[in-house]
Coordinates of C-alpha atoms in Angstrom, one line a residue:
M1 CA 0.0 0.0 0.0
A2 CA 1.7 3.2 -1.1
F3 CA 1.5 6.1 1.2
A4 CA 0.8 9.6 -0.2
E5 CA 1.8 13.1 0.8
L6 CA -0.7 15.3 2.6
G7 CA -2.9 17.7 0.6
V8 CA -1.7 20.8 -1.1
G9 CA -0.7 23.6 1.2
Y10 CA -0.1 21.6 4.3
R11 CA 3.6 22.5 4.4
N12 CA 2.8 26.2 4.8
P13 CA 4.1 26.9 8.3
S14 CA 1.5 29.7 8.8
V15 CA -1.4 27.3 8.3
V16 CA -3.1 25.3 11.1
H17 CA -5.3 22.5 9.8
A18 CA -8.3 21.1 11.6
C19 CA -10.3 18.1 10.5
T20 CA -13.2 16.2 12.0
F21 CA -13.7 12.4 11.6
S22 CA -16.9 10.4 12.3
L23 CA -16.7 7.2 14.2
K24 CA -19.7 5.8 12.4
Q25 CA -18.0 6.2 9.0
Y26 CA -14.8 4.3 10.1
A27 CA -16.2 1.6 12.5
Q28 CA -15.9 -1.0 9.7
R29 CA -12.3 0.0 8.8
L30 CA -10.6 -0.6 12.2
G31 CA -9.2 -3.9 11.2
Y32 CA -6.2 -2.7 9.2
M33 CA -6.0 0.5 11.2
H34 CA -5.4 -1.6 14.3
E35 CA -2.4 -3.1 12.6
W36 CA -0.8 0.4 12.5
L37 CA -0.7 0.6 16.3
S38 CA 2.3 -0.3 18.4
P39 CA 2.1 -3.4 20.6
E40 CA 1.5 -1.2 23.6
E41 CA -1.3 0.7 21.9
Q42 CA -2.9 -2.6 20.8
V43 CA -2.9 -3.8 24.4
R44 CA -4.4 -0.5 25.5
A45 CA -7.1 -0.7 22.9
Q46 CA -8.1 -4.2 24.1
G47 CA -8.4 -2.8 27.6
F48 CA -11.4 -0.6 26.8
L49 CA -14.6 -2.2 28.1
R50 CA -16.9 -0.2 25.7
E51 CA -16.6 -0.7 22.0
T52 CA -17.2 3.0 21.4
D53 CA -14.2 3.9 23.5
R54 CA -12.0 1.3 21.7
T55 CA -13.1 2.7 18.4
R56 CA -12.3 6.3 19.4
F57 CA -8.8 5.2 20.6
V58 CA -7.9 3.1 17.5
L59 CA -9.2 5.6 15.0
G60 CA -7.6 8.6 16.8
R61 CA -4.2 6.9 16.9
A62 CA -4.6 5.7 13.2
I63 CA -5.3 9.3 12.1
V64 CA -2.3 10.7 14.0
R65 CA 0.0 8.0 12.7
S66 CA -1.2 8.6 9.1
L67 CA -0.6 12.3 9.5
C68 CA 2.9 11.9 11.1
G69 CA 3.8 9.2 8.5
A70 CA 3.0 11.6 5.7
H71 CA 5.2 14.2 7.2
L72 CA 8.1 11.7 7.6
G73 CA 7.5 9.8 4.4
V74 CA 7.0 6.5 6.1
E75 CA 4.1 4.0 6.7
P76 CA 1.9 4.8 9.7
A77 CA 3.1 1.6 11.5
R78 CA 6.6 3.0 11.5
V79 CA 5.7 6.2 13.3
R80 CA 6.9 6.4 16.9
L81 CA 4.7 8.3 19.4
N82 CA 5.7 9.3 22.9
H83 CA 4.2 11.4 25.6
T84 CA 5.4 14.4 27.7
S85 CA 5.3 14.2 31.5
T86 CA 1.8 15.8 31.3
G87 CA 0.5 13.2 28.9
K88 CA 0.6 15.2 25.6
P89 CA 1.5 12.9 22.7
Y90 CA 4.3 13.9 20.3
L91 CA 6.1 12.6 17.3
A92 CA 9.3 10.8 18.5
N93 CA 10.9 9.9 15.1
P94 CA 13.8 11.9 13.9
I95 CA 12.7 14.7 11.6
P96 CA 14.1 14.4 8.0
V97 CA 16.5 17.1 6.8
G98 CA 14.6 20.0 5.3
R99 CA 11.4 19.4 7.3
K100 CA 10.2 21.1 10.4
R101 CA 8.9 19.8 13.7
F102 CA 5.3 18.3 13.3
E103 CA 2.8 19.3 16.0
F104 CA -0.6 17.9 16.5
N105 CA -3.4 17.6 19.0
V106 CA -6.4 15.3 19.2
A107 CA -9.8 15.4 21.0
H108 CA -12.8 13.1 20.8
S109 CA -16.3 13.0 22.2
G110 CA -19.6 11.5 21.1
D111 CA -19.4 10.4 17.4
C112 CA -16.5 12.7 16.5
I113 CA -12.7 12.8 16.6
L114 CA -11.1 16.2 16.0
V115 CA -7.4 16.5 14.9
A116 CA -5.4 19.7 14.4
W117 CA -1.8 19.9 13.1
A118 CA 0.8 22.4 12.0
E119 CA 4.5 22.7 11.3
A120 CA 6.8 24.0 14.0
Q121 CA 4.0 25.5 16.2
A122 CA 2.0 24.1 19.0
V123 CA -1.8 23.7 18.7
G124 CA -4.6 22.6 21.1
V125 CA -8.1 21.4 20.4
D126 CA -11.1 20.3 22.5
L127 CA -14.4 18.7 21.5
E128 CA -17.5 18.0 23.5
A129 CA -20.8 16.2 22.6
L130 CA -23.5 18.4 24.1
E131 CA -25.9 15.6 24.7
L132 CA -23.6 14.3 27.4
Y133 CA -24.1 17.4 29.5
G134 CA -26.5 15.7 31.9
S135 CA -23.5 14.1 33.7
V136 CA -21.8 17.4 34.2
L137 CA -22.4 19.5 37.4
I138 CA -22.2 22.9 35.8
D139 CA -22.1 25.0 39.0
D140 CA -19.5 22.8 40.6
V141 CA -17.2 22.7 37.5
S142 CA -17.5 26.4 36.8
A143 CA -16.6 27.2 40.4
I144 CA -13.4 25.2 40.1
A145 CA -12.3 25.9 36.6
F146 CA -13.8 29.2 35.5
S147 CA -12.5 32.7 36.2
T148 CA -14.6 35.3 37.9
A149 CA -15.2 37.0 34.5
E150 CA -16.3 33.7 32.9
R151 CA -18.7 32.8 35.8
A152 CA -20.3 36.2 35.2
V153 CA -20.8 35.3 31.5
L154 CA -22.4 32.0 32.6
S155 CA -24.7 33.8 35.1
A156 CA -25.8 36.3 32.5
A157 CA -26.8 33.6 30.0
R158 CA -30.5 33.0 29.3
P159 CA -31.7 29.6 30.7
D160 CA -31.8 28.1 27.2
E161 CA -28.2 29.3 26.6
V162 CA -26.6 28.1 29.8
I163 CA -25.5 24.7 28.5
N164 CA -24.0 26.0 25.2
T165 CA -22.3 28.9 27.1
F166 CA -20.8 26.6 29.6
Y167 CA -19.3 24.3 26.9
R168 CA -18.2 27.2 24.8
I169 CA -16.1 28.5 27.7
W170 CA -14.9 25.0 28.6
V171 CA -13.7 23.9 25.1
R172 CA -11.9 27.2 24.6
K173 CA -10.1 26.9 28.0
E174 CA -9.1 23.3 27.5
A175 CA -7.8 24.0 24.0
V176 CA -5.5 26.7 25.5
V177 CA -4.1 24.5 28.2
K178 CA -3.7 21.6 25.7
A179 CA -1.8 23.9 23.3
E180 CA 0.4 24.9 26.3
G181 CA 1.0 21.2 26.9
C182 CA -0.2 21.2 30.5
G183 CA -3.7 19.8 30.0
L184 CA -6.1 19.9 32.9
G185 CA -3.2 20.3 35.2
G186 CA -2.8 23.8 34.0
S187 CA -4.2 26.9 35.9
L188 CA -7.7 27.1 34.4
R189 CA -8.9 29.9 36.6
S190 CA -5.9 32.1 35.9
F191 CA -7.1 33.3 32.4
S192 CA -10.4 34.2 30.7
V193 CA -11.8 33.4 27.3
A194 CA -14.8 35.7 27.6
H195 CA -16.2 38.4 29.8
C196 CA -19.5 40.4 30.2
K197 CA -19.8 43.7 28.4
A198 CA -23.1 45.5 28.9
S199 CA -24.7 42.3 30.2
C200 CA -23.6 40.5 27.0
A201 CA -20.9 37.9 26.5
E202 CA -17.8 39.1 24.6
W203 CA -15.6 36.3 23.4
F204 CA -11.8 37.0 23.2
D205 CA -10.1 36.3 20.0
E206 CA -6.8 36.2 21.8
V207 CA -5.9 34.8 25.2
R208 CA -2.8 35.3 27.3
Y209 CA -1.8 32.3 29.4
P210 CA -0.2 33.8 32.5
E211 CA 2.2 31.0 33.4
S212 CA 4.0 31.2 30.1
G213 CA 3.1 34.7 29.0
Y214 CA 2.2 33.2 25.6
H215 CA -0.7 34.7 23.5
W216 CA -3.0 32.2 21.8
R217 CA -5.7 32.8 19.2
T218 CA -8.9 31.0 20.1
I219 CA -11.9 30.1 18.0
D220 CA -14.9 27.7 18.4
W221 CA -17.3 26.2 16.0
I222 CA -19.8 23.3 15.5
P223 CA -18.0 20.5 13.7
A224 CA -21.0 18.2 13.6
P225 CA -24.6 18.4 14.9
G226 CA -24.7 18.2 18.7
H227 CA -20.9 18.9 19.1
L228 CA -18.9 21.9 20.0
A229 CA -15.2 22.3 19.2
A230 CA -12.4 24.9 19.9
L231 CA -8.9 25.5 18.7
A232 CA -6.0 27.4 20.2
F233 CA -3.2 28.4 17.9
P234 CA -0.3 30.9 17.5
Q235 CA -0.8 34.5 16.5
G236 CA -0.4 35.1 12.7
S237 CA -1.6 31.7 11.7
I238 CA -4.4 30.9 9.3
V239 CA -6.9 28.1 10.2
R240 CA -7.9 25.8 7.5
H241 CA -10.9 23.5 8.2
C242 CA -10.8 20.5 5.9
A243 CA -12.6 17.3 5.2
P244 CA -10.8 13.9 5.4
E245 CA -10.8 13.6 1.6
D246 CA -9.0 17.0 1.4
I247 CA -6.1 15.7 3.5
Y248 CA -5.4 12.6 1.4
P249 CA -6.3 13.5 -2.2
K250 CA -4.1 10.6 -3.4
A251 CA -4.5 8.1 -0.6
W252 CA -8.2 8.6 -0.2
T253 CA -8.9 5.4 -2.0
W254 CA -7.6 3.4 1.0
F255 CA -8.5 5.8 3.9
A256 CA -12.0 6.7 2.8
P257 CA -15.0 5.2 4.6

């Protein structure tokens, strides 16, 4: 099976790509994708009790391995992935001469997996399925994780907007700490992604993370019905939302659902 380069434009270092994959589309393709995983990843996949969780894990790793493999010019199974001390995955293979560091981040919830990637610049994503909100104690979570300004935004929301407002704040904040590489161990209450202005929510296009002093651009969008996503990326970058078939114009015959 020949492996193809990524789609046109992916090597522009000022471009951050974001792509959403559906679990339902790929559930029947996990057989050969499972073969791309390392022995440790295969054992981990078998450890999931729920089939949906296993599918998310295998598909997420397969997507990341295919992206990294395209960057390196190797098959997905030859990609080596490692994790930082805070659990953020990264590409551990030596980078070929003439190519830059490859950064990526993954999130999954409900029926979707969201992947973002770029060259030589960190990115962070988060994704939430809104129908799962019933298991979330909004008041308790916001008291622990939201800044004073963000709690004011949540309090000012109309009753029919509370759930969406809560998750819009949450996904933006988690995208920022994932871009920083600290995950939920980061200081969530130390920065704000929105505040109230004239009793209305104003969402910040740029967020400064105080522990690093780094400024992140933040956006959110609806990647699929019933899901909310956010992306944190460096200033000066352009975000390109793409479909799976746009990523692999040559390899789509084997990766397509």
